[in-house]
Amino acid sequence: MHPQTPTHHHHDTAEPQDPRRWRALTVLATAQFMLILDITVVTVALPDIGRDLELGQAATTWVITAYTLLFGGLMVFGGRSADLFGARRVAMTGLVAFTGSSLLAGLAVNAPMLLSGRVGQGVGAALLSPAAMAIVTTTFHGAERNKALGVWGALGGTGAAVGVLVGGLLTAGPGWSWIFFVNVPVGLVLLTAMTRVAPDRPGQRGRSIDVLGAVLVTAAVGAAIYGLINAGDDGWADSLTVVPLLAAVVLGATFVIYERNAVAPLLDPHLLVRRPIAAGAVLMLVATGLLITGFFLGSFYLQQAQGNSALVTGLLFVPIALGTIIGAHNAGSLIGKYGYRPVGVVALTITAAGAAVPALWNGTAAVIIGLTVAAAGEGATFVTATTTALANVAHDQAGVTSGLVNTFHEVGAALGVAVLSTVAAVSLRTSGADLSGFTNAFTLSAIIATVVATAALAFIPAGKPPVGMRVGAH
């Protein structure tokens, strides 16, 4: 794909460049694209899946959140595993788990079988994604690494948006099972290719891995999501809502205390206290939560309330996909020119304005226009989040930090869908006759974006990226 670059020009590395590196990037990027696509590929198919498998509102929501919860909750664990056992081995293990679980989900005849498949996909993704990123980071050097990471970053928003289109096409064509079956041949091809092109580096034996930390943090977020989703079915006072939410607080507190005293903590608490990283994490959480939730609500609104087919719904999402890409693409140069804070605040304000459109007006056009404007703001917020967090991080902490920010990416998606599906529950349950739930959920999205935009005036660090740091759609 690219001519072999002579190594004597590279002063920053002693080892020769791997001649297979661009092919390796192609394989790993395709795998990452598939993982991101699977967050949203189910959104357009959900009304059909719900009818076929007779899912309630809670089970329907879990089809999205089971995947993003485990993907996010175990992401740092997956990154640590890649360091310890070798990135290629962990990436291939994750790919096998993801592919097998996709087959299970496609064959599903009831809710437990489908959700088991989604859980397995999430575990596979949590192993594959950080390991693949680690291979990319260690295989490329200097300016080439920035280019490779730019490609990587662009996959995030694009994959989520393309997922909606692919989900619509497959659901309308061969049926919803194929949104999962399609991963099987792709997974097998990637597995074969990975043995050939991905460099194999031994892991760093002798370091311990914090399994308890990973379990605690996943359980805490899982309990919170369980309680939030049940609130939509049973109300806020019900014990099925209150008990899990209290458990989430206790588990979260236990996790923080345990991590402060752990020998080899999963998450160094000192990292999150650092302002740029904390700001990046909050921005990532909010941007992803609102973006994925917009896809979820929009898909149900366009199909149930407006009576569009899965195919038409998928096609209507194309401008929203473009919005994400345009926002992410332009944010980098704007941050270089104006700094993190102005871009972050403006991006969140645009998100709020977009969410306000369907909150104030009903109809297909209002939803598409609103979500497209919001997506541009969210795409720009992603880039602000990553560049803020990674601007001044030492190289040996870059992996952990990007793992941390990406954790907030997945967890934001899971929490966002849980909260806003609960708010919209009345409209998700009826066949679209009662639109109040949608209106309330879009209104809440606009309020959240406005509040965070206002707070961002204070919490996003001032300043611009260091000279020479390429600010890509990472």
Tab-separated table of C-alpha atoms in Angstrom, residues 190-469:
chain	number	residue	atom	x	y	z
A	190	LEU	CA	-9.540	-11.431	9.695
A	191	LEU	CA	-8.335	-14.283	11.927
A	192	THR	CA	-6.436	-15.878	9.040
A	193	ALA	CA	-5.004	-12.512	7.977
A	194	MET	CA	-3.952	-11.598	11.526
A	195	THR	CA	-1.669	-14.660	11.855
A	196	ARG	CA	0.101	-13.518	8.683
A	197	VAL	CA	0.515	-9.748	9.114
A	198	ALA	CA	0.333	-8.823	12.806
A	199	PRO	CA	3.772	-8.835	14.439
A	200	ASP	CA	4.016	-11.120	17.469
A	201	ARG	CA	5.701	-9.572	20.478
A	202	PRO	CA	6.088	-11.441	23.762
A	203	GLY	CA	4.235	-10.017	26.748
A	204	GLN	CA	5.843	-8.706	29.913
A	205	ARG	CA	5.660	-11.728	32.197
A	206	GLY	CA	5.781	-11.358	35.943
A	207	ARG	CA	3.375	-8.433	36.234
A	208	SER	CA	0.064	-9.118	37.887
A	209	ILE	CA	-3.323	-8.290	36.457
A	210	ASP	CA	-6.086	-6.715	38.511
A	211	VAL	CA	-9.035	-9.047	37.861
A	212	LEU	CA	-10.985	-7.913	40.944
A	213	GLY	CA	-10.811	-4.273	39.821
A	214	ALA	CA	-12.241	-5.167	36.407
A	215	VAL	CA	-15.046	-7.192	37.996
A	216	LEU	CA	-15.905	-4.424	40.499
A	217	VAL	CA	-16.070	-1.612	37.944
A	218	THR	CA	-18.141	-3.682	35.483
A	219	ALA	CA	-20.504	-4.800	38.263
A	220	ALA	CA	-20.941	-1.219	39.489
A	221	VAL	CA	-21.891	0.115	36.046
A	222	GLY	CA	-23.989	-3.005	35.356
A	223	ALA	CA	-25.985	-2.559	38.558
A	224	ALA	CA	-26.582	1.111	37.742
A	225	ILE	CA	-27.824	0.239	34.245
A	226	TYR	CA	-30.021	-2.576	35.587
A	227	GLY	CA	-31.683	-0.177	38.022
A	228	LEU	CA	-32.116	2.562	35.418
A	229	ILE	CA	-33.697	0.227	32.863
A	230	ASN	CA	-36.070	-1.240	35.446
A	231	ALA	CA	-37.183	2.267	36.379
A	232	GLY	CA	-38.748	2.438	32.899
A	233	ASP	CA	-40.793	-0.712	33.519
A	234	ASP	CA	-41.498	-0.602	37.253
A	235	GLY	CA	-41.073	3.043	38.291
A	236	TRP	CA	-38.413	4.710	40.456
A	237	ALA	CA	-39.785	3.548	43.837
A	238	ASP	CA	-39.767	-0.164	42.984
A	239	SER	CA	-37.240	-2.335	44.834
A	240	LEU	CA	-35.921	-3.632	41.461
A	241	THR	CA	-34.896	-0.038	40.745
A	242	VAL	CA	-33.696	1.114	44.181
A	243	VAL	CA	-31.641	-1.938	45.225
A	244	PRO	CA	-29.457	-2.117	42.069
A	245	LEU	CA	-28.841	1.650	42.174
A	246	LEU	CA	-27.720	1.441	45.821
A	247	ALA	CA	-25.575	-1.599	44.965
A	248	ALA	CA	-23.960	0.444	42.180
A	249	VAL	CA	-22.963	3.175	44.648
A	250	VAL	CA	-21.516	0.636	47.109
A	251	LEU	CA	-19.626	-1.266	44.374
A	252	GLY	CA	-18.308	2.003	42.925
A	253	ALA	CA	-17.060	3.174	46.323
A	254	THR	CA	-15.457	-0.243	46.966
A	255	PHE	CA	-13.708	-0.048	43.596
A	256	VAL	CA	-12.234	3.400	44.366
A	257	ILE	CA	-10.997	2.346	47.833
A	258	TYR	CA	-9.580	-0.926	46.513
A	259	GLU	CA	-7.774	0.758	43.593
A	260	ARG	CA	-6.109	3.273	45.925
A	261	ASN	CA	-4.470	0.426	47.853
A	262	ALA	CA	-3.905	-2.094	45.042
A	263	VAL	CA	-0.319	-3.052	44.163
A	264	ALA	CA	-0.896	-3.074	40.395
A	265	PRO	CA	-4.180	-1.161	40.053
A	266	LEU	CA	-6.297	-1.540	36.941
A	267	LEU	CA	-6.870	2.194	36.995
A	268	ASP	CA	-4.414	4.536	38.615
A	269	PRO	CA	-6.678	6.899	40.612
A	270	HIS	CA	-4.040	9.629	40.213
A	271	LEU	CA	-4.716	9.649	36.471
A	272	LEU	CA	-8.377	10.585	36.898
A	273	VAL	CA	-7.501	13.378	39.312
A	274	ARG	CA	-5.461	15.064	36.577
A	275	ARG	CA	-7.645	17.738	35.070
A	276	PRO	CA	-7.047	17.177	31.329
A	277	ILE	CA	-7.774	13.444	31.690
A	278	ALA	CA	-10.846	13.997	33.872
A	279	ALA	CA	-12.156	16.591	31.378
A	280	GLY	CA	-11.551	14.227	28.457
A	281	ALA	CA	-13.357	11.401	30.263
A	282	VAL	CA	-16.431	13.554	31.010
A	283	LEU	CA	-16.593	14.854	27.424
A	284	MET	CA	-16.288	11.309	26.025
A	285	LEU	CA	-18.999	10.005	28.364
A	286	VAL	CA	-21.467	12.763	27.422
A	287	ALA	CA	-20.733	12.829	23.669
A	288	THR	CA	-21.077	9.061	23.225
A	289	GLY	CA	-24.069	8.817	25.530
A	290	LEU	CA	-25.939	11.432	23.500
A	291	LEU	CA	-24.816	10.159	20.067
A	292	ILE	CA	-25.723	6.486	20.563
A	293	THR	CA	-28.947	7.426	22.358
A	294	GLY	CA	-29.891	9.674	19.431
A	295	PHE	CA	-29.460	6.684	17.093
A	296	PHE	CA	-31.556	4.503	19.435
A	297	LEU	CA	-34.419	7.002	19.858
A	298	GLY	CA	-34.320	8.070	16.196
A	299	SER	CA	-34.565	4.478	14.996
A	300	PHE	CA	-37.654	3.745	17.121
A	301	TYR	CA	-39.223	7.107	16.285
A	302	LEU	CA	-38.792	6.724	12.519
A	303	GLN	CA	-40.080	3.126	12.494
A	304	GLN	CA	-42.770	3.031	15.191
A	305	ALA	CA	-44.074	6.581	15.252
A	306	GLN	CA	-43.571	7.443	11.563
A	307	GLY	CA	-44.090	3.957	10.121
A	308	ASN	CA	-40.913	3.840	8.019
A	309	SER	CA	-39.385	0.502	7.019
A	310	ALA	CA	-36.008	-0.638	8.350
A	311	LEU	CA	-34.482	0.089	4.937
A	312	VAL	CA	-35.803	3.669	4.726
A	313	THR	CA	-34.747	4.286	8.334
A	314	GLY	CA	-31.215	3.125	7.551
A	315	LEU	CA	-31.043	5.451	4.535
A	316	LEU	CA	-32.455	8.398	6.522
A	317	PHE	CA	-29.482	8.013	8.895
A	318	VAL	CA	-26.950	8.793	6.131
A	319	PRO	CA	-26.979	12.584	6.769
A	320	ILE	CA	-26.570	11.920	10.511
A	321	ALA	CA	-23.530	9.752	9.723
A	322	LEU	CA	-22.083	12.537	7.575
A	323	GLY	CA	-22.707	15.006	10.411
A	324	THR	CA	-20.547	12.939	12.771
A	325	ILE	CA	-17.742	12.693	10.223
A	326	ILE	CA	-17.792	16.428	9.360
A	327	GLY	CA	-17.726	17.376	13.051
A	328	ALA	CA	-14.826	15.042	13.839
A	329	HIS	CA	-12.912	15.997	10.702
A	330	ASN	CA	-12.946	19.744	11.324
A	331	ALA	CA	-12.445	19.740	15.087
A	332	GLY	CA	-8.717	18.958	14.898
A	333	SER	CA	-7.662	22.039	12.953
A	334	LEU	CA	-10.000	24.240	15.019
A	335	ILE	CA	-8.444	22.988	18.275
A	336	GLY	CA	-5.002	23.754	16.857
A	337	LYS	CA	-6.152	27.288	16.079
A	338	TYR	CA	-8.389	28.200	19.039
A	339	GLY	CA	-7.541	25.715	21.799
A	340	TYR	CA	-9.477	22.983	23.598
A	341	ARG	CA	-11.949	25.041	25.602
A	342	PRO	CA	-13.600	27.161	22.868
A	343	VAL	CA	-14.014	24.143	20.567
A	344	GLY	CA	-15.400	21.938	23.359
A	345	VAL	CA	-17.923	24.548	24.509
A	346	VAL	CA	-19.100	25.365	20.963
A	347	ALA	CA	-19.334	21.643	20.057
A	348	LEU	CA	-21.539	20.924	23.084
A	349	THR	CA	-23.689	23.987	22.345
A	350	ILE	CA	-24.252	22.724	18.784
A	351	THR	CA	-25.185	19.306	20.254
A	352	ALA	CA	-27.746	20.952	22.555
A	353	ALA	CA	-29.224	22.982	19.678
A	354	GLY	CA	-29.562	19.819	17.563
A	355	ALA	CA	-31.284	17.850	20.345
A	356	ALA	CA	-33.682	20.753	20.905
A	357	VAL	CA	-35.096	20.491	17.343
A	358	PRO	CA	-36.965	17.153	17.789
A	359	ALA	CA	-37.796	18.180	21.368
A	360	LEU	CA	-39.735	21.203	20.027
A	361	TRP	CA	-41.115	19.813	16.739
A	362	ASN	CA	-42.481	16.407	15.741
A	363	GLY	CA	-41.976	14.671	12.408
A	364	THR	CA	-39.357	12.866	10.364
A	365	ALA	CA	-37.652	16.031	9.078
A	366	ALA	CA	-37.268	17.502	12.578
A	367	VAL	CA	-35.675	14.298	13.892
A	368	ILE	CA	-33.222	13.962	10.974
A	369	ILE	CA	-32.225	17.651	10.971
A	370	GLY	CA	-31.896	17.726	14.760
A	371	LEU	CA	-29.862	14.526	15.000
A	372	THR	CA	-27.593	15.611	12.112
A	373	VAL	CA	-26.766	18.930	13.796
A	374	ALA	CA	-26.283	17.170	17.154
A	375	ALA	CA	-24.028	14.531	15.520
A	376	ALA	CA	-21.723	17.240	14.146
A	377	GLY	CA	-21.376	18.645	17.665
A	378	GLU	CA	-20.805	15.178	19.134
A	379	GLY	CA	-18.190	14.292	16.508
A	380	ALA	CA	-16.257	17.451	17.398
A	381	THR	CA	-16.637	16.699	21.133
A	382	PHE	CA	-15.042	13.228	20.614
A	383	VAL	CA	-11.927	14.792	19.144
A	384	THR	CA	-11.787	17.437	21.884
A	385	ALA	CA	-12.084	14.671	24.519
A	386	THR	CA	-9.225	12.574	23.148
A	387	THR	CA	-6.828	15.433	22.407
A	388	THR	CA	-7.434	17.049	25.815
A	389	ALA	CA	-6.785	13.785	27.650
A	390	LEU	CA	-3.759	12.651	25.645
A	391	ALA	CA	-2.076	16.036	25.078
A	392	ASN	CA	0.509	15.877	27.860
A	393	VAL	CA	0.585	12.212	28.818
A	394	ALA	CA	3.909	10.405	29.122
A	395	HIS	CA	4.401	7.646	26.524
A	396	ASP	CA	4.373	4.817	29.051
A	397	GLN	CA	0.929	5.971	30.213
A	398	ALA	CA	-0.553	6.563	26.742
A	399	GLY	CA	-2.010	3.045	26.566
A	400	VAL	CA	-3.675	3.206	29.957
A	401	THR	CA	-4.961	6.732	29.304
A	402	SER	CA	-6.441	5.944	25.898
A	403	GLY	CA	-7.931	2.778	27.412
A	404	LEU	CA	-9.465	4.931	30.133
A	405	VAL	CA	-10.952	7.462	27.694
A	406	ASN	CA	-12.262	4.646	25.491
A	407	THR	CA	-13.826	3.006	28.560
A	408	PHE	CA	-15.867	6.174	29.044
A	409	HIS	CA	-16.800	5.934	25.337
A	410	GLU	CA	-18.490	2.529	25.771
A	411	VAL	CA	-19.825	3.109	29.283
A	412	GLY	CA	-21.277	6.447	28.117
A	413	ALA	CA	-23.169	4.606	25.385
A	414	ALA	CA	-24.522	2.019	27.838
A	415	LEU	CA	-25.555	4.565	30.487
A	416	GLY	CA	-27.024	6.995	27.955
A	417	VAL	CA	-29.242	4.370	26.350
A	418	ALA	CA	-30.328	3.089	29.789
A	419	VAL	CA	-31.289	6.541	31.082
A	420	LEU	CA	-33.027	7.852	27.980
A	421	SER	CA	-34.830	4.586	27.163
A	422	THR	CA	-36.310	4.811	30.659
A	423	VAL	CA	-37.442	8.387	29.984
A	424	ALA	CA	-38.875	7.353	26.600
A	425	ALA	CA	-40.327	4.055	27.887
A	426	VAL	CA	-43.976	5.022	27.333
A	427	SER	CA	-43.303	5.687	23.626
A	428	LEU	CA	-41.063	2.651	23.110
A	429	ARG	CA	-43.786	0.345	24.447
A	430	THR	CA	-46.830	1.645	22.593
A	431	SER	CA	-46.705	1.314	18.842
A	432	GLY	CA	-45.805	4.985	18.491
A	433	ALA	CA	-49.198	6.439	19.387
A	434	ASP	CA	-47.891	8.321	22.435
A	435	LEU	CA	-45.010	10.604	21.439
A	436	SER	CA	-44.522	12.205	24.873
A	437	GLY	CA	-41.714	9.792	25.784
A	438	PHE	CA	-39.685	10.748	22.706
A	439	THR	CA	-40.239	14.453	23.348
A	440	ASN	CA	-39.139	14.090	26.984
A	441	ALA	CA	-36.028	12.108	26.021
A	442	PHE	CA	-34.941	14.646	23.363
A	443	THR	CA	-35.626	17.475	25.828
A	444	LEU	CA	-33.454	15.786	28.473
A	445	SER	CA	-30.658	15.305	25.871
A	446	ALA	CA	-30.755	19.039	25.090
A	447	ILE	CA	-30.680	19.924	28.802
A	448	ILE	CA	-27.713	17.594	29.504
A	449	ALA	CA	-25.724	19.050	26.592
A	450	THR	CA	-26.509	22.613	27.712
A	451	VAL	CA	-25.488	21.938	31.328
A	452	VAL	CA	-22.221	20.264	30.292
A	453	ALA	CA	-21.487	23.055	27.768
A	454	THR	CA	-21.872	25.625	30.545
A	455	ALA	CA	-19.741	23.597	32.966
A	456	ALA	CA	-17.139	23.078	30.227
A	457	LEU	CA	-16.367	26.802	30.343
A	458	ALA	CA	-14.764	25.985	33.691
A	459	PHE	CA	-13.580	22.373	33.489
A	460	ILE	CA	-11.952	22.096	30.040
A	461	PRO	CA	-8.328	23.210	30.430
A	462	ALA	CA	-7.370	26.330	28.524
A	463	GLY	CA	-4.525	26.173	26.022
A	464	LYS	CA	-3.702	24.474	22.731
A	465	PRO	CA	-1.997	21.192	21.841
A	466	PRO	CA	1.824	21.210	22.059
A	467	VAL	CA	3.437	22.238	18.775
A	468	GLY	CA	4.075	19.213	16.606
A	469	MET	CA	1.258	17.128	18.056
